[in-house]
mmCIF file with all atom_site columns, C-alpha atoms in Angstrom:
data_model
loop_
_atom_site.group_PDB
_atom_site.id
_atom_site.type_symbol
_atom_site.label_atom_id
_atom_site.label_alt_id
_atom_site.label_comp_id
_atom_site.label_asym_id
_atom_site.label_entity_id
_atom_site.label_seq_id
_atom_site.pdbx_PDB_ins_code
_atom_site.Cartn_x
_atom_site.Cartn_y
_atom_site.Cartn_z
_atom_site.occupancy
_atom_site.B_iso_or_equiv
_atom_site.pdbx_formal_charge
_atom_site.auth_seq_id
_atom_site.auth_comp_id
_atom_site.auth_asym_id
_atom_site.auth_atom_id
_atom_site.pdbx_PDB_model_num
ATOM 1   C CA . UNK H 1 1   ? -47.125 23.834 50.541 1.00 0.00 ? 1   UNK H CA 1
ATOM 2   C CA . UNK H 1 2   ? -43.883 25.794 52.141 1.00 0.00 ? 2   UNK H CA 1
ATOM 3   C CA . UNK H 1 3   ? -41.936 27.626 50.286 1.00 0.00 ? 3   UNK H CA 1
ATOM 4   C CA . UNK H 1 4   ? -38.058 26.854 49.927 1.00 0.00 ? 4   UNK H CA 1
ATOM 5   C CA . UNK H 1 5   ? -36.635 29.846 51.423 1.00 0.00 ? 5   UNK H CA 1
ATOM 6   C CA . UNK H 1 6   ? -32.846 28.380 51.844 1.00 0.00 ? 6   UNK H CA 1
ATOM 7   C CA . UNK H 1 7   ? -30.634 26.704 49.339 1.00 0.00 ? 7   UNK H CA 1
ATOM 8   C CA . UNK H 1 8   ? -28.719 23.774 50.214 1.00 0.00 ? 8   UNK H CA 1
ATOM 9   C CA . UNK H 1 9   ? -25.356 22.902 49.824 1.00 0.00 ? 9   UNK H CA 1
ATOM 10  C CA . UNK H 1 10  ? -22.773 20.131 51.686 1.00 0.00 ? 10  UNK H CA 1
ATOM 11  C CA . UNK H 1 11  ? -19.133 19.424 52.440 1.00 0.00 ? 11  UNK H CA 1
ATOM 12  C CA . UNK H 1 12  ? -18.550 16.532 49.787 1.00 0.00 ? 12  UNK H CA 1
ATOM 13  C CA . UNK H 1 13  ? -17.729 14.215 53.268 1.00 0.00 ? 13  UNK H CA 1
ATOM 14  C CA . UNK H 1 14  ? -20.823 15.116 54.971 1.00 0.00 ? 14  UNK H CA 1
ATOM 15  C CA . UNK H 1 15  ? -22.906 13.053 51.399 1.00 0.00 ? 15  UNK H CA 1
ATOM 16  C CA . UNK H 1 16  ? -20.509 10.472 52.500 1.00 0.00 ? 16  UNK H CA 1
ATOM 17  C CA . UNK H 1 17  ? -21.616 9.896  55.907 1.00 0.00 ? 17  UNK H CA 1
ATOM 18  C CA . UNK H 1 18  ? -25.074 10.344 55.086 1.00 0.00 ? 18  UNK H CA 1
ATOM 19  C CA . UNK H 1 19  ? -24.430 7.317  52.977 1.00 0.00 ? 19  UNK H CA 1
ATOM 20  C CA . UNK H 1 20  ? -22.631 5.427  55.840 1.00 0.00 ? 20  UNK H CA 1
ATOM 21  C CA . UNK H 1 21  ? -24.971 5.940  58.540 1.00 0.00 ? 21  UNK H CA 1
ATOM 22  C CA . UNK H 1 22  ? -27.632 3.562  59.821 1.00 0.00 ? 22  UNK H CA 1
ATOM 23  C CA . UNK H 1 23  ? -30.601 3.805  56.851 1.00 0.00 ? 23  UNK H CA 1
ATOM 24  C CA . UNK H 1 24  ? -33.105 5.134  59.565 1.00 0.00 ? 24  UNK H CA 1
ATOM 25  C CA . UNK H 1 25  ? -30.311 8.144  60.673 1.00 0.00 ? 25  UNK H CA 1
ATOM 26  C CA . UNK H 1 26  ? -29.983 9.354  57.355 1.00 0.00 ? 26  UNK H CA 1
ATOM 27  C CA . UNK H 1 27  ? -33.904 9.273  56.585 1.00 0.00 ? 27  UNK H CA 1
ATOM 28  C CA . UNK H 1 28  ? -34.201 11.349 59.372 1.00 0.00 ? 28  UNK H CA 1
ATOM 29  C CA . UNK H 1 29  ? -31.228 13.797 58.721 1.00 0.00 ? 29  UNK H CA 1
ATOM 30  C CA . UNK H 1 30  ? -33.052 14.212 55.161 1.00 0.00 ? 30  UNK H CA 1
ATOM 31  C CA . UNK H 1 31  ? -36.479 15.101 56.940 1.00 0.00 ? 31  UNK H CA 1
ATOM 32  C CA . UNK H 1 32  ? -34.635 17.467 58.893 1.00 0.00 ? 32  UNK H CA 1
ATOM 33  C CA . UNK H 1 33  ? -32.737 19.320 56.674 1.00 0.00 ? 33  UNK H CA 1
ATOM 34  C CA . UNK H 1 34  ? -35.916 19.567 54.654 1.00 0.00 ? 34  UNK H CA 1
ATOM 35  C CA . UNK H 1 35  ? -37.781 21.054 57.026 1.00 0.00 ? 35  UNK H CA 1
ATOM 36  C CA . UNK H 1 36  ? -34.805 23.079 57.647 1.00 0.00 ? 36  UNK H CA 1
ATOM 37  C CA . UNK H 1 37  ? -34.820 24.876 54.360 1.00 0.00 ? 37  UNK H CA 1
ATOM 38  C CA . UNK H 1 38  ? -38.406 25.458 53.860 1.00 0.00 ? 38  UNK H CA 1
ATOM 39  C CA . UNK H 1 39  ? -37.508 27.502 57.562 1.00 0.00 ? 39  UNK H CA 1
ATOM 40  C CA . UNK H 1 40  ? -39.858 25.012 59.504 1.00 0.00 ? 40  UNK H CA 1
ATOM 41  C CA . UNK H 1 41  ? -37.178 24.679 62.094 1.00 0.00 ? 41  UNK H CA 1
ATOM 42  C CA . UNK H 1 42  ? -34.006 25.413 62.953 1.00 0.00 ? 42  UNK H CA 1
ATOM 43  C CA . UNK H 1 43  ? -31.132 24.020 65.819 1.00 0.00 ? 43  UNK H CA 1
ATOM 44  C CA . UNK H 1 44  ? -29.299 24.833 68.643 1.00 0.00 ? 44  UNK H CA 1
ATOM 45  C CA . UNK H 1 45  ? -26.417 27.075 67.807 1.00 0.00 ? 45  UNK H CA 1
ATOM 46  C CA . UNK H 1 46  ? -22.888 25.610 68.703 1.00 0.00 ? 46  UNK H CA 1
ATOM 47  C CA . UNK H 1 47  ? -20.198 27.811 69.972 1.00 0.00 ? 47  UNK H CA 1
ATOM 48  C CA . UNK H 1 48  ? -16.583 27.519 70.748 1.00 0.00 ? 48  UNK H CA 1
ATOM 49  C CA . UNK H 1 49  ? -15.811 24.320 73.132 1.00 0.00 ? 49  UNK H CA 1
ATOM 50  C CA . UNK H 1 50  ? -12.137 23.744 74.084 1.00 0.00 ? 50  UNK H CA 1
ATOM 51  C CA . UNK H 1 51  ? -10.083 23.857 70.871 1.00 0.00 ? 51  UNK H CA 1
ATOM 52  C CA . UNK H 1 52  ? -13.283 22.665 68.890 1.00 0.00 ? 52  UNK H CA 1
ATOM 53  C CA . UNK H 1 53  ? -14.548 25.893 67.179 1.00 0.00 ? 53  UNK H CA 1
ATOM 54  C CA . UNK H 1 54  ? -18.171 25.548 66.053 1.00 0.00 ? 54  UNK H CA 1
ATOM 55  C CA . UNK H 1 55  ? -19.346 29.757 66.305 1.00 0.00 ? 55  UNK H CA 1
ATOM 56  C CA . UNK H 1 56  ? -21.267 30.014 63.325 1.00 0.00 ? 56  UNK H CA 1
ATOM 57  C CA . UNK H 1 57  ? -22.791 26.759 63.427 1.00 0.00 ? 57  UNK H CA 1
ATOM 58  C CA . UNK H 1 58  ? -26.192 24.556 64.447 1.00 0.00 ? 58  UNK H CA 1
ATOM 59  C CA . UNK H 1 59  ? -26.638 21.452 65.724 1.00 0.00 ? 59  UNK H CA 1
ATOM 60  C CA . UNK H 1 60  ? -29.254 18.887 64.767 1.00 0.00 ? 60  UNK H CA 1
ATOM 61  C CA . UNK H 1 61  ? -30.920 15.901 67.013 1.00 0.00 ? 61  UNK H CA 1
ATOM 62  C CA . UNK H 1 62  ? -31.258 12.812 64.610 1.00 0.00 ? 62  UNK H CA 1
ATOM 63  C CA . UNK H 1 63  ? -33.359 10.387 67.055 1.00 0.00 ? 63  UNK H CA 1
ATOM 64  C CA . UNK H 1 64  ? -35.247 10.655 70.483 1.00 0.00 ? 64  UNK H CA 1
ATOM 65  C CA . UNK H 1 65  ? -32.004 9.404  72.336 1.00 0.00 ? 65  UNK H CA 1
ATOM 66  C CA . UNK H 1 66  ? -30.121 12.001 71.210 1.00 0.00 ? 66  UNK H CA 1
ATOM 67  C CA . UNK H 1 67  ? -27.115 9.561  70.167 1.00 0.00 ? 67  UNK H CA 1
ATOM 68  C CA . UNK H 1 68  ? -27.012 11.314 66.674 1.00 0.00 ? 68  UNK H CA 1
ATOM 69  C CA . UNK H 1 69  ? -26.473 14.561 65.631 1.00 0.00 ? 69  UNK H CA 1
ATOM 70  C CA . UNK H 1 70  ? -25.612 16.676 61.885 1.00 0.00 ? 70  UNK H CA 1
ATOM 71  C CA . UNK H 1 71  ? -24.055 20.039 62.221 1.00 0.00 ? 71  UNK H CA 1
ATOM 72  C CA . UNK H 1 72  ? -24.529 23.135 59.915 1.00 0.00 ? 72  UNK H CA 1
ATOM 73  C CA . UNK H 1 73  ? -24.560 26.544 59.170 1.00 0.00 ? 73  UNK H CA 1
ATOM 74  C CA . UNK H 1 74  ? -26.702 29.139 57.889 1.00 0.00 ? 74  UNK H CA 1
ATOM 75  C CA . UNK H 1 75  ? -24.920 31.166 55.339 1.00 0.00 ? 75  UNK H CA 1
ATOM 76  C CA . UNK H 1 76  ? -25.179 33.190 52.174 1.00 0.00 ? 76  UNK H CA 1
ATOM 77  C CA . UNK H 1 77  ? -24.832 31.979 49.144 1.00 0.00 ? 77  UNK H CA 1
ATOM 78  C CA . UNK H 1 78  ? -22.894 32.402 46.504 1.00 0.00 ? 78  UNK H CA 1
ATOM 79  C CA . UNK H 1 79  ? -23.392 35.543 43.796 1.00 0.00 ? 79  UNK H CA 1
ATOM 80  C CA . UNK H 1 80  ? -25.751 34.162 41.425 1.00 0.00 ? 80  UNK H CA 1
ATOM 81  C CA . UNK H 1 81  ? -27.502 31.991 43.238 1.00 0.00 ? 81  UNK H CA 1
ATOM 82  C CA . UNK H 1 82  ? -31.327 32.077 43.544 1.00 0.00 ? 82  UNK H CA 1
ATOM 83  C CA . UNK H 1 83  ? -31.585 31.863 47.247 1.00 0.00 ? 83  UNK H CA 1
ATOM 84  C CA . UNK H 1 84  ? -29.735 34.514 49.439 1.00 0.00 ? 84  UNK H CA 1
ATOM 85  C CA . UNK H 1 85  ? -28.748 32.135 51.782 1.00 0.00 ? 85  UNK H CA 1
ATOM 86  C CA . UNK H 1 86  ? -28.275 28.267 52.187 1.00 0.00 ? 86  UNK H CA 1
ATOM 87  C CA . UNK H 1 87  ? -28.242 25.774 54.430 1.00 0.00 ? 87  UNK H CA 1
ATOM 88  C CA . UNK H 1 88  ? -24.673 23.638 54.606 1.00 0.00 ? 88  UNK H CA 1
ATOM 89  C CA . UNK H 1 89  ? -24.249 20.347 55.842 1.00 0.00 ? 89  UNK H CA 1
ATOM 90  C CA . UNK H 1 90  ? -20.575 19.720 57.584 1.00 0.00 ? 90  UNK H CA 1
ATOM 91  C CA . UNK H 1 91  ? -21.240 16.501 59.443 1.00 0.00 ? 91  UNK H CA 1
ATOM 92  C CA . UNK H 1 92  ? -23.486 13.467 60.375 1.00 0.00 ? 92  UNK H CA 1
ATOM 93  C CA . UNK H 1 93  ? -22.223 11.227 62.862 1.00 0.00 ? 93  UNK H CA 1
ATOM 94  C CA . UNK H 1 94  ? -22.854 9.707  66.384 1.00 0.00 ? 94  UNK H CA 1
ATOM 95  C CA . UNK H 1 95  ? -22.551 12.520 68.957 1.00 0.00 ? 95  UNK H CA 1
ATOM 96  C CA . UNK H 1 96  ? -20.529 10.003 71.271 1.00 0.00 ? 96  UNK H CA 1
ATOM 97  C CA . UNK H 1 97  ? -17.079 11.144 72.658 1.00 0.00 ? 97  UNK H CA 1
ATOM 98  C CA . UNK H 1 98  ? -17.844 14.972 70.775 1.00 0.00 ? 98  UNK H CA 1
ATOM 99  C CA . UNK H 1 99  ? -16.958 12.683 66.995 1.00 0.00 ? 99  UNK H CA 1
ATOM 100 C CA . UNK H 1 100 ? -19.584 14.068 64.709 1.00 0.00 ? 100 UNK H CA 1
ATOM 101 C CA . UNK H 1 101 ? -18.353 18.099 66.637 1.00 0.00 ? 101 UNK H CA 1
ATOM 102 C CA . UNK H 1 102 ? -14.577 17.292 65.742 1.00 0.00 ? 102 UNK H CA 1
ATOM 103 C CA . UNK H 1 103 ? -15.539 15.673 62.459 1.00 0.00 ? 103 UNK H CA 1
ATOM 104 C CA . UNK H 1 104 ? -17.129 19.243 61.240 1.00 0.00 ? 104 UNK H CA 1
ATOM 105 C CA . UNK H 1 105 ? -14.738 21.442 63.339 1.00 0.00 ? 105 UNK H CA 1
ATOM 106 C CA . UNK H 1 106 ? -11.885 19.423 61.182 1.00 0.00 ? 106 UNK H CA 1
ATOM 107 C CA . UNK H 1 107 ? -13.993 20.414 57.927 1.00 0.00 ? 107 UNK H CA 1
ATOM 108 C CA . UNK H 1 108 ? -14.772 23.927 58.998 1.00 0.00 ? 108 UNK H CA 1
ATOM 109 C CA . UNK H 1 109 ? -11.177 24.626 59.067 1.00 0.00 ? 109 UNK H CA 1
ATOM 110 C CA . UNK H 1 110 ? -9.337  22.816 57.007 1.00 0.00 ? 110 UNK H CA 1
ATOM 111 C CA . UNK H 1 111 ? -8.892  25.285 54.096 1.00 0.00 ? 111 UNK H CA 1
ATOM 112 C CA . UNK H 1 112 ? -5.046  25.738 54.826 1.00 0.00 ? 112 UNK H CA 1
ATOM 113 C CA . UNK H 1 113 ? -3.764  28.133 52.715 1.00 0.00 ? 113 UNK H CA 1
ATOM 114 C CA . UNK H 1 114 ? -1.859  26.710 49.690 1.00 0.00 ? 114 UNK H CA 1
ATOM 115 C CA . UNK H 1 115 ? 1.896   26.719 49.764 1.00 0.00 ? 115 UNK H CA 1
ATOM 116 C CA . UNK H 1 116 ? 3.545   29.310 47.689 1.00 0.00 ? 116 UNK H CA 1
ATOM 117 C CA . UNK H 1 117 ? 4.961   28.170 44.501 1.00 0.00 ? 117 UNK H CA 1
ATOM 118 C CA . UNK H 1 118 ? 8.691   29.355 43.765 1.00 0.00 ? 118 UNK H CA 1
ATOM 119 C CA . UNK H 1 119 ? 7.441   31.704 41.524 1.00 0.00 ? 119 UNK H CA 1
ATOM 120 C CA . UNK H 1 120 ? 5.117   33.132 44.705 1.00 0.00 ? 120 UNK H CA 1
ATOM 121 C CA . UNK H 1 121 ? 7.865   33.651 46.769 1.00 0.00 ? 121 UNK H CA 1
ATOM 122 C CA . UNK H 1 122 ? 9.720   35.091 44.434 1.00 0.00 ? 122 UNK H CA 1
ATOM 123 C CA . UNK H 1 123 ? 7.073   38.176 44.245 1.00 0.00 ? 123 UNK H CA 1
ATOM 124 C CA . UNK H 1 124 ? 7.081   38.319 48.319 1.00 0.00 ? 124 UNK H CA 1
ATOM 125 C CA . UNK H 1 125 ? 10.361  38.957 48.272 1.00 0.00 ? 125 UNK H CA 1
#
């Protein structure tokens, strides 16, 4: 048996499209992510691809037509956590027209920065 050697974690939208993708796409997303923590493979890095900014993440084919695709990273943990690093889903999708790329650039990035409260501005100033 193979040891676990990642943790797992996933953007609360990428459990939701494993749960609205065909039955046979998300039974093989859960194989490969699997496989992916006990280190028995590992995908394609992404990189940077217009305005879509995917450095730091991997790419995973879903079925031998390569219509479907999750995307990932590889990153540490959190202090306190058992495993040093963990596997994080961002996005299962169809790879037509780049959706499932723009659907986990969008996540990726959208931690905007919270709006100062009065009371914030008032100590910028």
């Amino acid at each position: 048996m193979n040891a676990v050697l990642f943790a797992f974690s996933a953007h609360p939208e990428a459990l939701e499209d494993l749960r609205r993708v065909p039955a046979w796409v998300r039974d093989s997303a859960l194989l490969h992510l699997q496989q992916l923590v006990r280190v028995e493979q590992r995908g394609p890095a992404l990189g940077q691809h217009g305005d879509r900014d995917l450095r730091g993440c991997r790419k995973l084919y879903l079925d031998a037509e390569v219509r479907w695709r999750a995307v990932y990273q590889e990153r540490r943990t959190p202090p306190g956590s058992l495993w040093p690093r963990e596997i994080h889903l961002l996005a299962v999708g169809p790879r037509a027209d780049g959706e499932v790329y723009d659907t986990a650039a969008r996540r990726l990035h959208a931690t905007p920065a919270p709006a100062p409260t009065p009371r914030g501005r008032a100590a910028l100033a």
